[in-house]
Coordinates of C-alpha atoms and ligand atoms in Angstrom, one line a residue:
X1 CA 0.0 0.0 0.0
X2 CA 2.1 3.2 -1.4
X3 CA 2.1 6.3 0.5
X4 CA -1.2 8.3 -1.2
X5 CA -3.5 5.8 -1.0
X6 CA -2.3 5.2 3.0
X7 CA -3.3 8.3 3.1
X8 CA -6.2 8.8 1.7
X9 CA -8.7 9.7 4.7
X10 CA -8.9 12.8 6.4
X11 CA -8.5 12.0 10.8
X12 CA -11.4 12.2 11.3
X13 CA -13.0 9.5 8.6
X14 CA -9.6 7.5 10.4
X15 CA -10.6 7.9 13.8
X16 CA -14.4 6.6 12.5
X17 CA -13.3 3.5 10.9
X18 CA -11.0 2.1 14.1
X19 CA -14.2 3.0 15.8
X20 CA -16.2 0.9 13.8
X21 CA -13.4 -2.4 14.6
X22 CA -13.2 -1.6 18.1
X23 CA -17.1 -1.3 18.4
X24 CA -17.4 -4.4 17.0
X25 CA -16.5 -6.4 20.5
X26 CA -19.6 -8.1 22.2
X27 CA -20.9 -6.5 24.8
X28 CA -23.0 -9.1 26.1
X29 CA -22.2 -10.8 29.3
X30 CA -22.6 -14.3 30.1
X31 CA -23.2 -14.9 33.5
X32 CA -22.3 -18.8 33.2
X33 CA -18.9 -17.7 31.9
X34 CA -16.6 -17.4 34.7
X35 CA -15.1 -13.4 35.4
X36 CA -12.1 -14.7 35.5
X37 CA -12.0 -15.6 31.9
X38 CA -13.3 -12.3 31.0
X39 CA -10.3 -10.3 32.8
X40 CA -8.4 -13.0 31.1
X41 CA -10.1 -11.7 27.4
X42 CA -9.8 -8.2 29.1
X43 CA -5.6 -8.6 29.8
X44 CA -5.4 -9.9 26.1
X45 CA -6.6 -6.6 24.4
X46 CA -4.5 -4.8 26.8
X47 CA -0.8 -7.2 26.4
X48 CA -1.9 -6.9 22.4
X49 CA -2.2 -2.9 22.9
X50 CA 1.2 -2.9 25.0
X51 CA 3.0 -4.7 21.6
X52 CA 1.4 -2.0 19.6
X53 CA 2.2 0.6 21.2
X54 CA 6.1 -0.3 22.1
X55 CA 6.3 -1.1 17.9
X56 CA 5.2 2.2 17.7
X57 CA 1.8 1.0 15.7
X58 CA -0.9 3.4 17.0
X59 CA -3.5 2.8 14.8
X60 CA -4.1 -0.9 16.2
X61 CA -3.3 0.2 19.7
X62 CA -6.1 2.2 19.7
X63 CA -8.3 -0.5 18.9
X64 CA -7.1 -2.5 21.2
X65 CA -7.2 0.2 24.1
X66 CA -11.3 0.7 23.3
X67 CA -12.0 -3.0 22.9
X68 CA -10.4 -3.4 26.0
X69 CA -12.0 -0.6 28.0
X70 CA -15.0 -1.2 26.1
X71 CA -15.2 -4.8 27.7
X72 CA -13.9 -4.0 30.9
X73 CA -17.0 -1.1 31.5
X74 CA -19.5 -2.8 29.3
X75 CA -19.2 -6.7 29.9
X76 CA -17.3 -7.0 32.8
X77 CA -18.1 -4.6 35.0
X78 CA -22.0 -6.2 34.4
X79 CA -20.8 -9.7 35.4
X80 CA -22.6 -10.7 38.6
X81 CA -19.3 -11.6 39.9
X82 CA -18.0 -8.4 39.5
X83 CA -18.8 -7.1 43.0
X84 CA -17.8 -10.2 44.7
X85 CA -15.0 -10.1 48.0
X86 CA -13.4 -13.1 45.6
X87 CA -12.6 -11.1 42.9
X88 CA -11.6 -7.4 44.4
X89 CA -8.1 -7.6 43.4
X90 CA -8.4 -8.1 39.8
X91 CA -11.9 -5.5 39.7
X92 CA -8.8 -2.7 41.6
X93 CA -6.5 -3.4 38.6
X94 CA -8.3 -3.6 35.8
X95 CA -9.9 -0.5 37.1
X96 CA -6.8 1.5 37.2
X97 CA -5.8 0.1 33.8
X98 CA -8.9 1.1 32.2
X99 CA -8.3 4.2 33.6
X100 CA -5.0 4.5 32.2
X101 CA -6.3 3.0 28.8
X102 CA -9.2 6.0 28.6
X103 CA -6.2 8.6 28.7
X104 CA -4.0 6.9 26.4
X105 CA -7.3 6.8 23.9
X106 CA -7.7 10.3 23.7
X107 CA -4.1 10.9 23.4
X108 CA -3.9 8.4 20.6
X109 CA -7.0 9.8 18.9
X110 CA -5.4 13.2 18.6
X111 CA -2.2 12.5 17.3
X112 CA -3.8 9.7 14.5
X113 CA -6.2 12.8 13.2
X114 CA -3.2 15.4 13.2
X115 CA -1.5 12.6 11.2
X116 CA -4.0 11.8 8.7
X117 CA -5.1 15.7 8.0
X118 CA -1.7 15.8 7.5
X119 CA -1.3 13.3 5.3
X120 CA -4.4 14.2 3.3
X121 CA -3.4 17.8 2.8
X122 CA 0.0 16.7 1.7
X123 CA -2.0 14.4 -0.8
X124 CA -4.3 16.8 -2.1
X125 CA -1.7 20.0 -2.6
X126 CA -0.1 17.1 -4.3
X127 CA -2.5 16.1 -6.6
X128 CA -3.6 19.7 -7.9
X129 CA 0.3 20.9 -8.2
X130 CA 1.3 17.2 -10.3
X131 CA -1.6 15.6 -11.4
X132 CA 0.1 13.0 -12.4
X133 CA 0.7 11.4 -9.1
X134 CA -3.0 11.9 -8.1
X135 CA -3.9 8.6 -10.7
X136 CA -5.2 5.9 -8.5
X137 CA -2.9 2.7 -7.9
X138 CA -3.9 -0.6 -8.1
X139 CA -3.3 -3.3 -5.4
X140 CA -4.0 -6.3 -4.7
X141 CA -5.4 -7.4 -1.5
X142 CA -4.6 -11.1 -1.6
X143 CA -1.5 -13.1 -2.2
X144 CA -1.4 -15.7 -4.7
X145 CA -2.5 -19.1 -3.5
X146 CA 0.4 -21.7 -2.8
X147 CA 0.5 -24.5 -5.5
X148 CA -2.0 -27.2 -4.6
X149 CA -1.0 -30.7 -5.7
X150 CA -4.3 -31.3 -8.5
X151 CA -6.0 -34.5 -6.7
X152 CA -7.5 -32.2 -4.1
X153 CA -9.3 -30.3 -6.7
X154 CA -11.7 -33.7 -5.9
X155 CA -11.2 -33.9 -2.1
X156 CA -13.0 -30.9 -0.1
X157 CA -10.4 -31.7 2.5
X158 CA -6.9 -30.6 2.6
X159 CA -4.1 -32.3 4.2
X160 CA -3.1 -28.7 5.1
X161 CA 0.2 -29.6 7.1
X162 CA 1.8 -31.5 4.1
X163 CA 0.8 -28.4 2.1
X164 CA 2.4 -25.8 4.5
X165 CA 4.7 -28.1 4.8
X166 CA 5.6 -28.6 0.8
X167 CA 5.4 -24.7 0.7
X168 CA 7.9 -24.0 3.2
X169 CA 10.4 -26.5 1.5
X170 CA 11.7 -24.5 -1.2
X171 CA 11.8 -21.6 0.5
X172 CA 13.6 -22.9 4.0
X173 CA 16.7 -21.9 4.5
X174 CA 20.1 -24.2 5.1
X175 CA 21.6 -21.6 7.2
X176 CA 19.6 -19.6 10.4
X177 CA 18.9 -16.7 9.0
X178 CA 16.3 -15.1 12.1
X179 CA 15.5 -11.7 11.6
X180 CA 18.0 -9.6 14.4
X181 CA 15.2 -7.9 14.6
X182 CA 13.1 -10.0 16.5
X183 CA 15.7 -12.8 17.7
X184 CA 13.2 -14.6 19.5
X185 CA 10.2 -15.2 17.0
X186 CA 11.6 -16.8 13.7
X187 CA 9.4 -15.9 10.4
X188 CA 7.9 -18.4 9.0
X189 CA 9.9 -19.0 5.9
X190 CA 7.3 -18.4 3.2
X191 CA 6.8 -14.8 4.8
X192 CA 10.7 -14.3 3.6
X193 CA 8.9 -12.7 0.7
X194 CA 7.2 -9.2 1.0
X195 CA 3.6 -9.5 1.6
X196 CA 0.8 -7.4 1.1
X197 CA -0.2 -6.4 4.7
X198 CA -4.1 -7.5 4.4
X199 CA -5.3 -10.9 3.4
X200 CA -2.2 -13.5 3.4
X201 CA -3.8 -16.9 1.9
X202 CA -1.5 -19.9 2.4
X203 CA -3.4 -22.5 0.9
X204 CA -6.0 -21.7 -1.4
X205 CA -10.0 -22.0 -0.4
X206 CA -10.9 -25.3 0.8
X207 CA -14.8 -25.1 1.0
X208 CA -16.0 -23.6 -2.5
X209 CA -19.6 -23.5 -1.1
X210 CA -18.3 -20.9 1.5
X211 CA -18.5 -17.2 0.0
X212 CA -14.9 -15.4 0.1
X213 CA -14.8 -13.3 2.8
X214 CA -16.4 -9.6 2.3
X215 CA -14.3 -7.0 2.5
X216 CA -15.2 -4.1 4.5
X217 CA -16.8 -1.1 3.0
X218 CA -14.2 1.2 3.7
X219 CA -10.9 1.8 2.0
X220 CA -7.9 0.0 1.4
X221 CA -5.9 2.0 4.5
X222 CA -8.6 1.1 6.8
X223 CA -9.0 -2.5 5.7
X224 CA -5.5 -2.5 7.0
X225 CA -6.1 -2.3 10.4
X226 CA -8.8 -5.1 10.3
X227 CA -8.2 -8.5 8.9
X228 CA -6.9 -11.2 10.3
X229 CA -3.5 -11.2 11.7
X230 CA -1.4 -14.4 10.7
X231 CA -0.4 -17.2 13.2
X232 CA 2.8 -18.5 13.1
X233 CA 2.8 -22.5 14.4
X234 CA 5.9 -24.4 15.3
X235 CA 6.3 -27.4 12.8
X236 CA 7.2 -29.4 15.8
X237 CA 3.9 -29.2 17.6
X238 CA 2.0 -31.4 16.4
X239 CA 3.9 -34.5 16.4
X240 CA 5.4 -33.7 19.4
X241 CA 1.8 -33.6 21.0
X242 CA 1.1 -36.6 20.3
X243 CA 3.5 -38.3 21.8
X244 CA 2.5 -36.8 24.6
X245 CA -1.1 -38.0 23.9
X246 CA 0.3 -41.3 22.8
X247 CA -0.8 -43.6 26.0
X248 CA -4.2 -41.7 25.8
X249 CA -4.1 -42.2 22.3
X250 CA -3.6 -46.4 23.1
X251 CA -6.2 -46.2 24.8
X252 CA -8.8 -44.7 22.3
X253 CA -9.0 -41.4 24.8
X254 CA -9.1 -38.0 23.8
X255 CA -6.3 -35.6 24.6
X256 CA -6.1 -31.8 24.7
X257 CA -3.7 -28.9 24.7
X258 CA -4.2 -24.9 24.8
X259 CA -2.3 -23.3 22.3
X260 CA -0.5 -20.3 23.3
X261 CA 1.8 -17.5 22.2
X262 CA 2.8 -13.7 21.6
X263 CA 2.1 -11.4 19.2
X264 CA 5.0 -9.7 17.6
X265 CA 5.0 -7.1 14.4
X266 CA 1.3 -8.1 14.1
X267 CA 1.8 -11.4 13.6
X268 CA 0.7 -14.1 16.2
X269 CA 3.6 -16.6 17.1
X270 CA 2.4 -19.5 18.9
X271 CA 5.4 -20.8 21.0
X272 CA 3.9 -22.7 23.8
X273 CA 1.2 -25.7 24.2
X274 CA -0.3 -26.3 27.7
X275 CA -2.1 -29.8 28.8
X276 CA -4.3 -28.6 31.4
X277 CA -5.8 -31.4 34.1
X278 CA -8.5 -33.1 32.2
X279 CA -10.4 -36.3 31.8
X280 CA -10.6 -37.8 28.2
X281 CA -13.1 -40.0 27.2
X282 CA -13.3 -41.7 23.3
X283 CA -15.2 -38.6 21.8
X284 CA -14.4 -35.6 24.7
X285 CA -12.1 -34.0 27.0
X286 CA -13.2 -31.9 30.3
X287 CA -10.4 -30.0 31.7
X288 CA -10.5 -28.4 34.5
X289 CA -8.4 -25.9 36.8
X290 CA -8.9 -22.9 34.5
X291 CA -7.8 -21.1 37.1
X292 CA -4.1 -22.5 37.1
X293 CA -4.1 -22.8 33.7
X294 CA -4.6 -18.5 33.3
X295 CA -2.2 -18.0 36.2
X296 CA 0.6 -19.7 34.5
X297 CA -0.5 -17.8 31.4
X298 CA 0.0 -14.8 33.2
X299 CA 2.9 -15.4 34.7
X300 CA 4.4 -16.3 31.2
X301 CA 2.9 -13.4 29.7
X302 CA 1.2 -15.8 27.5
X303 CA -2.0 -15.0 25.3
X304 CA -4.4 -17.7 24.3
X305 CA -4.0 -18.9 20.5
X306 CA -6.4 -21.9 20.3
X307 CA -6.6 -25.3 21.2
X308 CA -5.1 -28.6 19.7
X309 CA -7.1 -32.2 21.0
X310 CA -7.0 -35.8 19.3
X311 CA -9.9 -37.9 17.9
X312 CA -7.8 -41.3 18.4
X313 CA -10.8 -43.3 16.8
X314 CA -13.1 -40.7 14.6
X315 CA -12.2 -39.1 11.6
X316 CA -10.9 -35.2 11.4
X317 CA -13.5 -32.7 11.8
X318 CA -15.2 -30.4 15.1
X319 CA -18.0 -32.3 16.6
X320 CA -21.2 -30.0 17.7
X321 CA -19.3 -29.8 21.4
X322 CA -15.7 -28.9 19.4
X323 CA -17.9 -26.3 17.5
X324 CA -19.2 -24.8 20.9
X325 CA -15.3 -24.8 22.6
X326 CA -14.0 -23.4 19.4
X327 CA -16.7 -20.4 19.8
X328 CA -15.6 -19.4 22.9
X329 CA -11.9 -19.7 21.9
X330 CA -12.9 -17.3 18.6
X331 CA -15.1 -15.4 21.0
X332 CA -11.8 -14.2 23.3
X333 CA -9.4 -14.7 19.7
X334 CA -10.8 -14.2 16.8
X335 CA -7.8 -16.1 15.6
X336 CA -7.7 -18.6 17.6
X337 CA -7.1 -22.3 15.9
X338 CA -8.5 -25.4 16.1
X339 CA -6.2 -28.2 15.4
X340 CA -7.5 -31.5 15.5
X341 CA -5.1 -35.2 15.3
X342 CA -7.0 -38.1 14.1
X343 CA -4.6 -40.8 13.8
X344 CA -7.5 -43.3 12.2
X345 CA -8.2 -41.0 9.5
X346 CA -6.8 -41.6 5.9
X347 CA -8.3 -38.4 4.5
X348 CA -7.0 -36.2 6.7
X349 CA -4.8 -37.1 9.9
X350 CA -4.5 -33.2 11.2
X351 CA -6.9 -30.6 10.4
X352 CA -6.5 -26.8 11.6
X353 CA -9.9 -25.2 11.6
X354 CA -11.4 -21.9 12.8
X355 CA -15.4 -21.1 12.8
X356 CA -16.8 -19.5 9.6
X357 CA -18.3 -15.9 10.0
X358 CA -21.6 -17.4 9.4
X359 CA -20.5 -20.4 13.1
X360 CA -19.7 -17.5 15.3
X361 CA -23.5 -16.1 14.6
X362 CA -25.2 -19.2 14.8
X363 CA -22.9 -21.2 17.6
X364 CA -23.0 -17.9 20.0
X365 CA -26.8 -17.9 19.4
X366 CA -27.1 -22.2 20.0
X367 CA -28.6 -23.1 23.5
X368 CA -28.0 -26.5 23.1
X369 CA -25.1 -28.5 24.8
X370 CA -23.5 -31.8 24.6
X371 CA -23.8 -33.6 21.1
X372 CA -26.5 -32.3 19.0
X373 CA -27.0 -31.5 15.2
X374 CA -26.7 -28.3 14.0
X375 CA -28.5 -27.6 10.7
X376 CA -25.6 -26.8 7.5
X377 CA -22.5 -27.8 9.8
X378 CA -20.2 -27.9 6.7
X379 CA -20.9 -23.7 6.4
X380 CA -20.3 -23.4 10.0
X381 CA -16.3 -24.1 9.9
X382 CA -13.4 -24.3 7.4
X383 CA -10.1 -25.1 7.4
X384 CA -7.9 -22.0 8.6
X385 CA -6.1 -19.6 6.0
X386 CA -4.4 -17.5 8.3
X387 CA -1.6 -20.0 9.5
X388 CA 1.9 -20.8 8.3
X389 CA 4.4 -23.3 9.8
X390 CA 7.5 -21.7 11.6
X391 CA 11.0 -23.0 12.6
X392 CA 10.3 -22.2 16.0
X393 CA 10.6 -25.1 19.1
X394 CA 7.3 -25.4 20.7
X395 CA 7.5 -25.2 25.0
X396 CA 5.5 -27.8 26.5
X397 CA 4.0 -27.7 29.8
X398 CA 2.0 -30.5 30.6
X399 CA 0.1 -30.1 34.2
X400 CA -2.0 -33.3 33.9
X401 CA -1.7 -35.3 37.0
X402 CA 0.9 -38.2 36.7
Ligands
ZN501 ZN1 -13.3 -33.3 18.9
ZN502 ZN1 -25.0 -25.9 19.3

């Protein structure tokens, strides 16, 4: 995206179209949803703002300061556990943070409209004195598709790990050549290449009855600031998973794991996977302890990225109760990942799936739970486009009882 067309919106129409991404948050509370899972949600806006703001991206970091303050006063402070003895530590801090967040909004808003009524006067005195320069550019929004191997023009499903996997090969260097820049999150190699910075497609489509995604009304520099950002997965993840799931796995029980990471350069890096305490069965997995689980989140500085569980004995897709624990994953992330193992399937042994635009409507409006139908499941999730596979070395930390 050059330089005029970057420019093209006066502050104030700027200022209105973060408004209309940061307004987008729910603001409906679930009561059966526990608080601390919100000020979980709540600290993710904030740690993503924090990354902004230190990169010295203040665009996003003022969507992410009013999506945070906008859930701390609208959602959480309406939870019924919000006045509770229990919870008075985290209501104190979040309070002060939002606080803090409500200043740094205003500053932020003035300095974004003094730079675009800049940047639009510079454009227009441009324009009239070299007309030239004032003829719209062209550019694409998507990048081409990786090559797909032709036999799954027939298959809807796509072995999506050998793809990533076939795409990275080429490109993958002999040497370690990390970034200096950011030592500790490697790029994934296909994003060696310069990439437009909206829509990144790794693998092409893989559901032709699902519409492409709409883009936004507004221009191409606001569209910027909204799609979704990338995540980066270790290439070691999965199979070292499942051989932590492997005695489970024997025993034609479920495992799961929470995916977890940082975001860097707007870019998601997943570098850790937690097993929580849990009980699997042949077609589920309860964990429990969310409580532990977020504190060593915290303490790790660690945001939440998705989930990755095994279907030892079914084939790979998200069962009506996967649907409803990838909503509420989607519902904190809206790119959060669902990676599923199925060891038993030819088709398709690992799947990474996220819910559809068309899911998140009708799974956050579903009252059911446990296994029921839901009507059109195939429109309700895909298989992700936002992922590549990275070099990095995946962190374990596996606090199911021994
Ligand atoms: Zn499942
Ligand atoms: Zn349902």
């Amino acid at each position: 995206v050059g330089l005029v067309s970057t420019m093209a919106l006066t502050g104030k129409e700027m200022i209105a179209a973060l408004n209309a991404q940061s307004d987008s948050v729910t603001t409906v509370v679930h009561n059966s949803t526990s608080i601390l899972r919100y000020y979980h949600t709540a600290g993710m806006l904030h740690s993503q703002a924090d990354v902004y703001l230190s990169e010295g991206d203040h665009e996003r970091a003022y969507v992410m300061l009013k999506k945070f303050a906008r859930m701390y006063l609208l959602v959480i402070a309406e939870h019924n556990a919000y006045n509770t003895k229990q919870y008075q530590s985290e209501k104190f801090k979040f309070k002060r943070l939002c606080n803090q967040a409500l200043a740094k909004i205003k500053e932020l808003k003035e300095s974004i409209t003094t730079k675009y009524d800049k940047g639009f006067q510079e454009s227009k005195s441009k324009a009239t004195s070299s007309p030239a320069l004032a003829t719209p550019t062209t550019t694409t929004t998507t990048a081409p598709a990786a090559p797909t191997p032709s036999t799954t023009s027939t298959n809807p499903l796509v072995d999506q790990f050998a793809l990533l996997r076939l795409g990275s090969k080429g490109t993958l260097p002999t040497k370690d050549t990390k970034s200096p820049a950011s030592p500790q999150y490697p790029s994934a190699p296909a994003l060696s290449h310069p990439q437009p910075s909206t829509t990144t497609t790794t693998t092409r489509p893989t559901k032709p009855t699902n519409p492409p995604p709409t883009q936004p009304a507004v221009s191409n520099s606001a569209a910027q600031f909204s799609s979704f950002r990338q995540v980066l997965l270790p290439q070691d993840l999965t199979s070292r998973f499942m051989k932590l799931a492997k005695y489970n796995t024997s025993k034609g029980n479920e495992t799961c794991g929470i995916l977890c990471g940082k975001l860097a350069k707007n870019q998601f890096h997943i570098t850790s996977c937690i097993l929580p305490p849990q009980t699997g069965s042949h077609n589920k997995t309860s964990t429990y302890g969310e409580e532990k689980l977020i504190a060593l989140q915290e303490s790790k500085g660690l945001l939440t990225l998705g989930w990755i569980h095994t279907h030892p004995t079914q084939s790979c897709f998200l069962s009506s109760i996967d649907l409803h624990t990838q909503f509420s994953y989607q519902a904190m992330m809206p790119e959060a990942l669902a990676i599923v193992m199925a060891p038993t399937d030819r088709r398709l042994r690992e799947g990474i799936f996220s819910l559809t635009k068309e899911g998140m409507v009708v799974i956050g409006n579903c009252p059911e739970r446990g296994f029921h139908p839901h009507p059109n499941p195939e429109r309700l999730y895909q298989q992700a486009t936002h992922v590549a596979l990275s070099r990095a070395k995946t962190q374990f930390y596996d606090l199911r009882s021994k």
